[in-house]
PDB file of C-alpha atoms in Angstrom:
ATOM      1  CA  UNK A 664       7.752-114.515-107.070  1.00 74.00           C
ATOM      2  CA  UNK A 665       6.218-117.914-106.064  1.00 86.00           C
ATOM      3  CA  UNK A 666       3.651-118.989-108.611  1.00 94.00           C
ATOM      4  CA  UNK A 667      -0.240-118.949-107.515  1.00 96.00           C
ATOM      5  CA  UNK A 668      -2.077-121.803-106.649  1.00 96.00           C
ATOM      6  CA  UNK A 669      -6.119-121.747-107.311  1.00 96.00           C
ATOM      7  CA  UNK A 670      -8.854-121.874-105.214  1.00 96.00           C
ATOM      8  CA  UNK A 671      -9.916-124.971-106.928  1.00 95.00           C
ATOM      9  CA  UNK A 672      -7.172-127.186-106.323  1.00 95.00           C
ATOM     10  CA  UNK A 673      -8.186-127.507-102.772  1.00 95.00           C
ATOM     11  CA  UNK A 674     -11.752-127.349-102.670  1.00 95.00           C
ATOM     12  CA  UNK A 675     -14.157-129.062-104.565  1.00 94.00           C
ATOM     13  CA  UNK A 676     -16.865-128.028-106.493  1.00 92.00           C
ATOM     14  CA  UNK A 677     -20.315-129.344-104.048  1.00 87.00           C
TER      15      UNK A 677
ATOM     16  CA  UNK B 948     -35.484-108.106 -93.603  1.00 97.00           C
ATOM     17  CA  UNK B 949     -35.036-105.543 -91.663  1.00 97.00           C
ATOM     18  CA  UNK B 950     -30.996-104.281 -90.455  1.00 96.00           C
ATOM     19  CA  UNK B 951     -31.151-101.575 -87.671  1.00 95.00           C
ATOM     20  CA  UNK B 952     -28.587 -99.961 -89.725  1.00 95.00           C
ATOM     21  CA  UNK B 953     -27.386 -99.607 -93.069  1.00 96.00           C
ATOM     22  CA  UNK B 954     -23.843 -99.479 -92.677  1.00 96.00           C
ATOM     23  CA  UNK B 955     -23.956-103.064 -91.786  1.00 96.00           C
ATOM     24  CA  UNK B 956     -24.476-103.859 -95.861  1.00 96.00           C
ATOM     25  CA  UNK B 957     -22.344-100.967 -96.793  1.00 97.00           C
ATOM     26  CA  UNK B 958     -19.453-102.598 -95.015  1.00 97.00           C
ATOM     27  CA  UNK B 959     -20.066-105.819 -96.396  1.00 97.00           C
ATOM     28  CA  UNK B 960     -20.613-104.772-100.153  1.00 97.00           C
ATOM     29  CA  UNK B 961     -17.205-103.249 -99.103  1.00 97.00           C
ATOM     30  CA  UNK B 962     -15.899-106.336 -98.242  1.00 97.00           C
ATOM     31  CA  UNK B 963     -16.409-108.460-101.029  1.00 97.00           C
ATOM     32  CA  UNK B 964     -16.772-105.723-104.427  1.00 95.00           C
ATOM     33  CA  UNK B 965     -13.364-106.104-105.186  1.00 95.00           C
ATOM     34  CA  UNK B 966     -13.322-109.982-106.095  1.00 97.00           C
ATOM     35  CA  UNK B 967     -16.942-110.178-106.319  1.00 96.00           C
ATOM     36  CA  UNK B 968     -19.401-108.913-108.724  1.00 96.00           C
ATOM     37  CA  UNK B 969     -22.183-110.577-109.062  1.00 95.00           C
ATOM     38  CA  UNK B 970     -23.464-113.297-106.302  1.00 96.00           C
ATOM     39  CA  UNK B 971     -26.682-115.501-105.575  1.00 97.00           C
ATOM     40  CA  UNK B 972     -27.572-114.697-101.621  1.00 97.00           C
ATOM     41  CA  UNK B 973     -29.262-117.849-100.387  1.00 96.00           C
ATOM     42  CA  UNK B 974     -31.771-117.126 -98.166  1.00 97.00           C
ATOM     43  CA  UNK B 975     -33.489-119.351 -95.379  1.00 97.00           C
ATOM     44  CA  UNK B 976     -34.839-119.147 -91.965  1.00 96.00           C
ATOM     45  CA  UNK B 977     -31.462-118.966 -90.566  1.00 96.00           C
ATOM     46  CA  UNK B 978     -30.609-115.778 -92.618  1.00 98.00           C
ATOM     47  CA  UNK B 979     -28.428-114.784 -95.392  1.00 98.00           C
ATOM     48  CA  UNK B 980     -25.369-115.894 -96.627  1.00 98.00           C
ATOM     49  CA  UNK B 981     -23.250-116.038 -99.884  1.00 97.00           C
ATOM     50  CA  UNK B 982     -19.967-118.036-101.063  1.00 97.00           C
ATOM     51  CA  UNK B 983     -18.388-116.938-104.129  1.00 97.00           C
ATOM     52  CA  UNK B 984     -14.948-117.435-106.064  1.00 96.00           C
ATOM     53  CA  UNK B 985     -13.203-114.143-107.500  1.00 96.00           C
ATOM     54  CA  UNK B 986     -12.967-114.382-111.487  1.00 93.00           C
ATOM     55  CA  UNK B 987      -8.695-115.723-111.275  1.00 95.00           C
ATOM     56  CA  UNK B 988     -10.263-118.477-108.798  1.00 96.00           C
ATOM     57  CA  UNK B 989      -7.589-117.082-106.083  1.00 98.00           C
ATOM     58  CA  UNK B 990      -9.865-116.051-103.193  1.00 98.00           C
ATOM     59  CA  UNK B 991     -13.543-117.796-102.080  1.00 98.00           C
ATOM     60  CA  UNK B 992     -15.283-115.473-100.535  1.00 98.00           C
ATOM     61  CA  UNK B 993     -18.287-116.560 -97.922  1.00 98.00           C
ATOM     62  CA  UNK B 994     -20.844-114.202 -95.824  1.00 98.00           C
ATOM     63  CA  UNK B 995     -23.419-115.208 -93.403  1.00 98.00           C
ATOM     64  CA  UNK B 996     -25.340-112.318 -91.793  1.00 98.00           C
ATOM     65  CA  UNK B 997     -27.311-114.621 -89.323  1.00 98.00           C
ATOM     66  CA  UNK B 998     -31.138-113.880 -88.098  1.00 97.00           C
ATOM     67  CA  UNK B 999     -29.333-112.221 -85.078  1.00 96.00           C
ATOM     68  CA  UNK B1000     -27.841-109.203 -87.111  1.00 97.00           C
ATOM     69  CA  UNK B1001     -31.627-108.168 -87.907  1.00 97.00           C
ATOM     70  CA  UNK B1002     -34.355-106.020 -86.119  1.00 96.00           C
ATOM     71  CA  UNK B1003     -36.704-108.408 -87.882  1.00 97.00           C
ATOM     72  CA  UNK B1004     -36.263-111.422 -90.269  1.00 98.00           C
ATOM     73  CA  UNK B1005     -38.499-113.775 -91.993  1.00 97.00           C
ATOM     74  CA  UNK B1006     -37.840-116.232 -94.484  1.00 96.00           C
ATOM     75  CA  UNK B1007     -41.451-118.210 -95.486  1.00 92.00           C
ATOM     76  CA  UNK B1008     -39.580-120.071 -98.070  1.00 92.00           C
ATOM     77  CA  UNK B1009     -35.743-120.413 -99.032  1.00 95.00           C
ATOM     78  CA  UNK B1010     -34.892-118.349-101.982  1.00 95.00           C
ATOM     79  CA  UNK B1011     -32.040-117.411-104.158  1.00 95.00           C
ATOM     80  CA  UNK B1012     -31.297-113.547-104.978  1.00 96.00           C
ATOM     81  CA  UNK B1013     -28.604-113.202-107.744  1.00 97.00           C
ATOM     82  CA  UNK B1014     -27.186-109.959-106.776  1.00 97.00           C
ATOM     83  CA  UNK B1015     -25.596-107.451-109.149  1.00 97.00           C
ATOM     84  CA  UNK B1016     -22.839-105.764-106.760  1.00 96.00           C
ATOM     85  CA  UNK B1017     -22.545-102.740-109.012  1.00 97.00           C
ATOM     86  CA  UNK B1018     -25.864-101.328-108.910  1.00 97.00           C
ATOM     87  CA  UNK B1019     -26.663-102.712-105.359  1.00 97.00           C
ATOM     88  CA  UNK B1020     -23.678-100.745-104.130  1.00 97.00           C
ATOM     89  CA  UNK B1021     -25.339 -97.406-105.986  1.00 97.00           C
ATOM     90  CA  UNK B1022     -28.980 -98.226-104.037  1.00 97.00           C
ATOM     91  CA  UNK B1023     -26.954 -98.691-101.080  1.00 97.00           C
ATOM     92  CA  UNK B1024     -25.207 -94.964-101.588  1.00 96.00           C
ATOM     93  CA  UNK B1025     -28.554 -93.639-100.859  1.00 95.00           C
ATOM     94  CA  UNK B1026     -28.962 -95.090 -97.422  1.00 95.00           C
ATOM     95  CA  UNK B1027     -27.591 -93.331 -94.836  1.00 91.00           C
ATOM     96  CA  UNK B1028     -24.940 -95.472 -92.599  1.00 89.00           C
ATOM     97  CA  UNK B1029     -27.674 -94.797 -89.726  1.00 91.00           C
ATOM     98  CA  UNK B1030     -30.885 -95.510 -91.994  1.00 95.00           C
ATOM     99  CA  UNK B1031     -32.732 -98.633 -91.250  1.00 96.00           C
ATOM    100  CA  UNK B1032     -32.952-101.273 -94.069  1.00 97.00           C
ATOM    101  CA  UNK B1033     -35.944-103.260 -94.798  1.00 97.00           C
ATOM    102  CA  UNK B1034     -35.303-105.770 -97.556  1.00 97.00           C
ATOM    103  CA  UNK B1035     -38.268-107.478 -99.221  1.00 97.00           C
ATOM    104  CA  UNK B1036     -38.157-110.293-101.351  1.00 96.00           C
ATOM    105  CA  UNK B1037     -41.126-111.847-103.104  1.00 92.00           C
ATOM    106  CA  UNK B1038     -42.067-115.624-103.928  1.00 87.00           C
ATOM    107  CA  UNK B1039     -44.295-114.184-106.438  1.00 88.00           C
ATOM    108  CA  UNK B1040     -42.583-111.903-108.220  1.00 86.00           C
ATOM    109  CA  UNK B1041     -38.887-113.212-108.078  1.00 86.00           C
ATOM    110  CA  UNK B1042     -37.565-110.648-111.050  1.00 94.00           C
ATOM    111  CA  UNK B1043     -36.249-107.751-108.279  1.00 96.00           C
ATOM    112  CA  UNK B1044     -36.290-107.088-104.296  1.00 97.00           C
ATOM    113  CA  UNK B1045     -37.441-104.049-102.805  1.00 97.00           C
ATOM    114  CA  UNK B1046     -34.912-101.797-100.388  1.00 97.00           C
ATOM    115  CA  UNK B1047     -36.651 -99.514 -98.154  1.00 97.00           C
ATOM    116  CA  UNK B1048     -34.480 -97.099 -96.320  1.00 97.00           C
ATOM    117  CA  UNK B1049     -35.752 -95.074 -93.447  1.00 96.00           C
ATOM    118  CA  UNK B1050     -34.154 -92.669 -90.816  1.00 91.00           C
ATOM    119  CA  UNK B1051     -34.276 -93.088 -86.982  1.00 79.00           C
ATOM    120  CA  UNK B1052     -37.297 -90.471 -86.959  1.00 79.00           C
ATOM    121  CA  UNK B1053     -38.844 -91.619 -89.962  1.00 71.00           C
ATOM    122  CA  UNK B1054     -38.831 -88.365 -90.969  1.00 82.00           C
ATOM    123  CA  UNK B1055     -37.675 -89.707 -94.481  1.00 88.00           C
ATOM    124  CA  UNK B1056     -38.257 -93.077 -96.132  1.00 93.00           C
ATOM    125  CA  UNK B1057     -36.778 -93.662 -99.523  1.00 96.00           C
ATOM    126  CA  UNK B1058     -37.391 -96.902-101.830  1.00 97.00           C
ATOM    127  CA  UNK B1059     -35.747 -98.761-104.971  1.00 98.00           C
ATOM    128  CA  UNK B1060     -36.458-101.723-106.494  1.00 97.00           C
ATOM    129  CA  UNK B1061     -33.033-103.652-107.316  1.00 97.00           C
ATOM    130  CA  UNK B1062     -33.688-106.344-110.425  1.00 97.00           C
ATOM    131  CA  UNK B1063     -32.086-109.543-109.408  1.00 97.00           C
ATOM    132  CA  UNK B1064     -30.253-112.078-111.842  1.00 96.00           C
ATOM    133  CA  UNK B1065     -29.729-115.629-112.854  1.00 94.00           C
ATOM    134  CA  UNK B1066     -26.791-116.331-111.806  1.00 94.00           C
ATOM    135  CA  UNK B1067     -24.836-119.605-112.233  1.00 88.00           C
ATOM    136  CA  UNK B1068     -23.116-119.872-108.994  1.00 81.00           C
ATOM    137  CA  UNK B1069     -20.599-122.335-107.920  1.00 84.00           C
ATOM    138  CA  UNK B1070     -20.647-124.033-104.134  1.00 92.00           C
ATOM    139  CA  UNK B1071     -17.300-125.442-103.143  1.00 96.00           C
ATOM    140  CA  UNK B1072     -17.629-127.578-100.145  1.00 96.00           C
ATOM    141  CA  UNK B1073     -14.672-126.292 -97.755  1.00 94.00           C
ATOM    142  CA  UNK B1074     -13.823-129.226 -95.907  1.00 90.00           C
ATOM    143  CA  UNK B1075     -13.234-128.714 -92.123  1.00 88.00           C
ATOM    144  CA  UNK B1076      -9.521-128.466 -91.073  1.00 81.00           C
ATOM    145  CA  UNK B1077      -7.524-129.131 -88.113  1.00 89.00           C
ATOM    146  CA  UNK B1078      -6.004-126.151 -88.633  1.00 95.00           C
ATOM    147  CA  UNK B1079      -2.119-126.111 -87.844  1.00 96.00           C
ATOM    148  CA  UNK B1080      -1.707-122.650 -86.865  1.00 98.00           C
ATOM    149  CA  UNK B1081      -4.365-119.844 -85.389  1.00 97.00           C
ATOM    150  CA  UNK B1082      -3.675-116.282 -84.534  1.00 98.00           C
ATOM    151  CA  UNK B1083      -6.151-113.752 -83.619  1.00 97.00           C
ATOM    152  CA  UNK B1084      -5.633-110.273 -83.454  1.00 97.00           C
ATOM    153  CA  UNK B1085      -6.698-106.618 -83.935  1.00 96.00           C
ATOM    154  CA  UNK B1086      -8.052-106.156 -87.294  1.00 98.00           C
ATOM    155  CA  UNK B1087      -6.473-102.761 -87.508  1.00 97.00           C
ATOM    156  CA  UNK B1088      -3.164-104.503 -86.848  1.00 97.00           C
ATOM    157  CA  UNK B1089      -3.497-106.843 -89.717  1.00 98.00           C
ATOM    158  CA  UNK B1090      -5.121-104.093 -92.166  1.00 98.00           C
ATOM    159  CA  UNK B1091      -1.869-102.147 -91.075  1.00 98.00           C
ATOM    160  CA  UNK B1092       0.721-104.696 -91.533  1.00 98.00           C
ATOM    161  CA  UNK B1093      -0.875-105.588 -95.155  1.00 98.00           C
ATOM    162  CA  UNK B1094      -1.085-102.190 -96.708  1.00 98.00           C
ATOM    163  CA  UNK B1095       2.472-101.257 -95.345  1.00 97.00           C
ATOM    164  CA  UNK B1096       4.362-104.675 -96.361  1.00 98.00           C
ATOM    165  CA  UNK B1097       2.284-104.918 -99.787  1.00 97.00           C
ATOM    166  CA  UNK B1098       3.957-101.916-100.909  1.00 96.00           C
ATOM    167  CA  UNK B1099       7.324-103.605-100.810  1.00 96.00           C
ATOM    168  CA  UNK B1100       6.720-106.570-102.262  1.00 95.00           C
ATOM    169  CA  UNK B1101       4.010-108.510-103.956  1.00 94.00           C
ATOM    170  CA  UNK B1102       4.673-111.502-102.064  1.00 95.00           C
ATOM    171  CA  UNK B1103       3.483-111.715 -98.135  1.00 97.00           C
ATOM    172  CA  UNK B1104       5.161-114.574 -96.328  1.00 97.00           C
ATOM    173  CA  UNK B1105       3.389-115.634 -92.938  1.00 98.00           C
ATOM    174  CA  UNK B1106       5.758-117.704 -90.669  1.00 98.00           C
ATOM    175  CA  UNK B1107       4.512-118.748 -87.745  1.00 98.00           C
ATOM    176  CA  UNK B1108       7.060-120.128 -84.653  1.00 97.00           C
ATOM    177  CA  UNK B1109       7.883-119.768 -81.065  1.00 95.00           C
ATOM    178  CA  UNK B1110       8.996-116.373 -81.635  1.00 93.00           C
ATOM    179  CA  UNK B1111       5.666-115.207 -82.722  1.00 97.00           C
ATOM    180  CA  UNK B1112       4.133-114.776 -86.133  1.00 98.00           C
ATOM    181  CA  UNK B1113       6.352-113.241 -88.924  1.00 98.00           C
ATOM    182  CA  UNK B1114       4.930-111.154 -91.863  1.00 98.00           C
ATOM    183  CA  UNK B1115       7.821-110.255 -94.515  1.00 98.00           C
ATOM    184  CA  UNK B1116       7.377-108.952 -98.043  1.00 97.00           C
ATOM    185  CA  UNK B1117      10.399-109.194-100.120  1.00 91.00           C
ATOM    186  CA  UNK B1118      10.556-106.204-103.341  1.00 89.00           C
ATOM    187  CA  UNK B1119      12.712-105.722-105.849  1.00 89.00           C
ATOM    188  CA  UNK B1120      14.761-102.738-103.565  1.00 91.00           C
ATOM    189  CA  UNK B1121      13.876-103.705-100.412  1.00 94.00           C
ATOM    190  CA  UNK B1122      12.686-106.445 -97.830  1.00 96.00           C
ATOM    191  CA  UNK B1123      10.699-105.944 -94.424  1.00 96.00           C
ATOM    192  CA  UNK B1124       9.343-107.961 -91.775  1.00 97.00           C
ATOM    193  CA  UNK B1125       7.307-107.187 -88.652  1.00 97.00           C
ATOM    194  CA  UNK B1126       7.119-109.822 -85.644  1.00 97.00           C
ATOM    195  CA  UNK B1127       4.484-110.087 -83.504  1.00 96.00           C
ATOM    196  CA  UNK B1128       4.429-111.768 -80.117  1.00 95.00           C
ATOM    197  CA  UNK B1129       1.347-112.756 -77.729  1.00 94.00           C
ATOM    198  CA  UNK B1130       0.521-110.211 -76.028  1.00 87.00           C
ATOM    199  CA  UNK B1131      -0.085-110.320 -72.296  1.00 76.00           C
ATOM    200  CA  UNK B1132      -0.214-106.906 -70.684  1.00 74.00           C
ATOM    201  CA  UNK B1133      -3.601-105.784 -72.229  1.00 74.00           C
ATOM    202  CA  UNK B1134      -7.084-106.296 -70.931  1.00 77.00           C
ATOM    203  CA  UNK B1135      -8.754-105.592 -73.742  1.00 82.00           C
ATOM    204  CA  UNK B1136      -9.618-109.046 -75.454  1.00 79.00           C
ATOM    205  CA  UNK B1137     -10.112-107.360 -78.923  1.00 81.00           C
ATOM    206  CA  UNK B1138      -6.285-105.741 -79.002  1.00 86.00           C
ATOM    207  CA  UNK B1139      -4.677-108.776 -77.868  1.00 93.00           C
ATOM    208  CA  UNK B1140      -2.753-111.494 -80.219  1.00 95.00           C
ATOM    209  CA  UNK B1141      -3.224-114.688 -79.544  1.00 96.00           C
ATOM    210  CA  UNK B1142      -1.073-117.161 -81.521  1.00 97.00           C
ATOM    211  CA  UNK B1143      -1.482-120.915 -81.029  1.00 97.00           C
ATOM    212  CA  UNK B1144       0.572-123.907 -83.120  1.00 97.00           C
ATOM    213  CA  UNK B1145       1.498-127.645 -83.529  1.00 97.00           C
ATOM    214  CA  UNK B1146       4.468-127.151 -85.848  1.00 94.00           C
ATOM    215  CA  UNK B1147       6.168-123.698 -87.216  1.00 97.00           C
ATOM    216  CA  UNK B1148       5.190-123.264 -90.946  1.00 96.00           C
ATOM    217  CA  UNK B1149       6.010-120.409 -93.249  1.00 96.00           C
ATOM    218  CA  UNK B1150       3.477-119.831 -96.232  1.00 96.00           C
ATOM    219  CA  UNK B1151       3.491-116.856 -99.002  1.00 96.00           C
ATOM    220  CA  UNK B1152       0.695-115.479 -99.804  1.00 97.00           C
ATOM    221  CA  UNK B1153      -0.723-112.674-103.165  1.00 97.00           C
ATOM    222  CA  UNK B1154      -0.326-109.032-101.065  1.00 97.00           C
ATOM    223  CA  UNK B1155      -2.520-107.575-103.028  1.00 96.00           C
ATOM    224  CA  UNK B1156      -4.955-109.942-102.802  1.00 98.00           C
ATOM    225  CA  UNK B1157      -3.973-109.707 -98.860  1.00 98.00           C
ATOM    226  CA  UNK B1158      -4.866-106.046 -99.441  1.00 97.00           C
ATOM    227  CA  UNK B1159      -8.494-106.541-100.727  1.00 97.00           C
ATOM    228  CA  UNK B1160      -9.133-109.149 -97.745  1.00 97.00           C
ATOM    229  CA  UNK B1161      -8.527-106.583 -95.069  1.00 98.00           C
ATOM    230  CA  UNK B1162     -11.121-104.397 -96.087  1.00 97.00           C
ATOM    231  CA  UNK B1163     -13.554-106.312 -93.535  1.00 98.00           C
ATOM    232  CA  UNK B1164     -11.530-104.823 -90.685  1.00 98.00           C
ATOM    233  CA  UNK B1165     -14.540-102.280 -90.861  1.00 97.00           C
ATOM    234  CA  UNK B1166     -16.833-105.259 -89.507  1.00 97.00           C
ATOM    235  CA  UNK B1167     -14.917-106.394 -86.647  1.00 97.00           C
ATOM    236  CA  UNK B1168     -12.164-105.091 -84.266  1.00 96.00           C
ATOM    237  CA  UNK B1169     -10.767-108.711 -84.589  1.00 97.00           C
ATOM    238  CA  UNK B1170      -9.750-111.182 -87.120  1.00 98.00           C
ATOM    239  CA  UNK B1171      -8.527-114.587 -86.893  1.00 98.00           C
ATOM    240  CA  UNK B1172      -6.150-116.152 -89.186  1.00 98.00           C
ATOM    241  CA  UNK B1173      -5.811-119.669 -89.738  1.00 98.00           C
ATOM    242  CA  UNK B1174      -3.080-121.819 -91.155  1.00 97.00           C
ATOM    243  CA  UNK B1175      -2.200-125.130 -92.304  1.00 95.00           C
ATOM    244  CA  UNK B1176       0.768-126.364 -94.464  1.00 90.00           C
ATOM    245  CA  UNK B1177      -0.456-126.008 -98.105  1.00 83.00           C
ATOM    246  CA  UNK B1178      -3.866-125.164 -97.591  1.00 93.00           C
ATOM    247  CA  UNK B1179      -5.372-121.523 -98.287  1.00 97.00           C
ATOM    248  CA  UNK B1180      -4.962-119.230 -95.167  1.00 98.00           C
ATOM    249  CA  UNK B1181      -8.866-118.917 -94.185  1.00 98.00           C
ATOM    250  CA  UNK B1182      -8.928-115.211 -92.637  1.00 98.00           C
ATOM    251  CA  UNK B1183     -11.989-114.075 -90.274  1.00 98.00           C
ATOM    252  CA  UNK B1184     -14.184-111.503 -88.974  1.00 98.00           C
ATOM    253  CA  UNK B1185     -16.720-112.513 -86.762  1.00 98.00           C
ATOM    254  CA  UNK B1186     -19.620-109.521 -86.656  1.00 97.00           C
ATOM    255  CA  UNK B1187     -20.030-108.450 -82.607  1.00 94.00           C
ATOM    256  CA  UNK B1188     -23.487-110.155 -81.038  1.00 93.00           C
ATOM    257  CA  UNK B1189     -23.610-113.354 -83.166  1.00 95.00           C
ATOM    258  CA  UNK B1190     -25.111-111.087 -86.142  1.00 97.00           C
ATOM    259  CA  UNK B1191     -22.393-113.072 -88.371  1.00 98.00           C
ATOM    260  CA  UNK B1192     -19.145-113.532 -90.147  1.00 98.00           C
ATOM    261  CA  UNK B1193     -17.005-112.515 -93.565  1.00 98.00           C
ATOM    262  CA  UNK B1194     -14.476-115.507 -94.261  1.00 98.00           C
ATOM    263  CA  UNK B1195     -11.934-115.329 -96.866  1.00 98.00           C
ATOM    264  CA  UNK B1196     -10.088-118.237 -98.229  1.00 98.00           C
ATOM    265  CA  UNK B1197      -6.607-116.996 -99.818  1.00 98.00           C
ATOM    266  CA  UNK B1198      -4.880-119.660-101.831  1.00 98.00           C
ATOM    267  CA  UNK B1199      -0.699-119.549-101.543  1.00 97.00           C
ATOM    268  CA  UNK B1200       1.624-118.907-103.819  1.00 95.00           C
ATOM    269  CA  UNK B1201       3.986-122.238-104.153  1.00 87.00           C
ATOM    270  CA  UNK B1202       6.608-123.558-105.766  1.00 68.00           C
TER     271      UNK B1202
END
C-alpha cells in the first residue's frame, strides 16, 4: 500500500 | 451538567476510545468539547457537546478535566442508556468530578467520583478549507461500505466524479468498489446522498482507521464527508437539535 501521511504535516500545533 | 440521557456519553466514549485514551475536556459557558491526536498522529479527533445537548449546564469558570477514557468508560457502564447524567465539576477541589446517575423515576440514583489527570494536551489549529469535494449521506451507508470494503483491503480509495462517489479497496485476492449516485427519489433528508464538487479527485485512505471513524454512526443518521486534494478527509456527525458534533480528521495515505 500507499505510505501514511501524519496528522501533523497538515496542521499545526496552536 | 446535566444530559437527559446517558447514552449520549456512552456513544461518544464509543466514538473516540479507540484512538483516544486519555483527553483534557475544556469546559466553558458554551459547553464541552475536546480535540485530540491518536498515539501514530493519523487521526485528530474533536467533540463539542454544545449547552443545547443538556437539560441544564453551567460553567462559572472555564476549566480543564483531563479525562482517563478507561475508567470513565467503566463509571459510564453503570448508567443506564436512559439514566440522567449530572456531571459536577469543582473550582475548589479540581483532583476528580462527580457523576450522578439517576433513572426517569428517580427511583434509583447512583454516584462515583472519577479522579481527573494532568494531561499535556496538544491543540492543532485546523485551518478552514474550501473544501473541494462534500458528500453527505446515511451514516449507516458509510459504516456499511467501510466494514465491508476494509475486509478486502487495507487501503480505501475515495474518488469522487460525475458519476458519483467511488469507494474501492484493493487486497491481496481481491478488489471491490461500490458507486454511489445522488439520490433523488427519497424524501427523507437523512437517507439521501448528496455529493457536490469543483474538480474529480481520488484519495486513499487507512481502512481500518476508516473502520474506527464510523463508530459515531450511533450519534447521527447522517455524516458528511469532506475532501480536498491532499488534505485529511474531515468526516462528520452533527448530533440532532444543535446538541453538537464528532469530527474526525483522517490523514491519506500518499505516495
Amino acid at each position: 500500500g500507499k505510505p501514511q501521511q501524519s496528522i501533523t504535516s497538515f496542521f499545526k500545533k496552536k | 451538567a446535566r444530559l437527559p440521557r446517558s447514552a449520549v456519553l456512552k456513544k461518544i466514549l464509543d466514538s473516540v476510545k479507540d484512538l483516544v485514551k486519555e483527553t483534557n475536556w475544556d469546559c466553558n459557558e458554551e459547553g464541552m468539547s475536546m480535540q485530540a491526536l491518536d498515539t501514530g498522529r493519523i487521526v485528530l479527533v474533536e467533540v463539542m457537546l454544545r449547552e443545547a445537548a443538556f437539560e441544564s449546564y453551567a460553567c462559572e469558570v472555564p476549566m480543564t478535566l483531563g479525562i482517563d477514557m478507561e475508567p470513565f468508560g467503566k463509571v459510564l457502564r453503570c448508567a443506564g442508556g436512559d439514566e440522567k447524567v449530572t456531571i459536577k465539576a469543582s473550582r475548589n477541589d479540581q483532583d476528580h468530578i462527580e457523576l450522578v446517575f439517576e433513572n426517569e423515576e428517580k427511583e434509583r440514583m447512583s454516584a462515583f467520583e472519577l479522579k481527573l489527570m494532568d494531561i499535556d494536551g496538544e491543540h492543532m489549529a485546523v485551518p478552514d478549507a474550501e473544501w473541494g469535494a462534500e458528500i453527505s449521506m446515511p451514516s449507516s451507508e458509510f459504516k456499511k461500505i467501510v466494514m465491508d470494503l476494509a475486509e478486502i483491503g487495507s487501503d480505501l480509495t475515495i474518488a469522487v466524479s460525475k458519476l458519483g462517489v467511488t469507494f474501492t479497496a484493493q487486497g491481496n485476492n481481491c478488489k471491490g468498489s461500490m458507486v454511489l449516485q445522488p439520490s433523488t427519489a427519497v424524501d427523507k433528508k437523512s437517507e439521501q446522498v448528496a455529493i457536490s464538487f469543483t474538480e474529480p479527485l481520488e484519495m486513499t485512505f487507512a481502512a481500518p482507521y476508516m473502520k474506527m471513524i464510523t463508530k459515531a454512526a450511533a450519534l447521527s443518521s447522517t455524516v458528511t464527508l469532506s475532501l480536498d486534494e491532499a488534505c485529511p478527509i474531515c468526516v462528520r456527525y452533527e448530533m440532532e437539535d444543535n446538541a453538537g458534533h464528532i469530527k474526525y480528521y483522517l490523514a491519506p495515505k500518499e505516495d
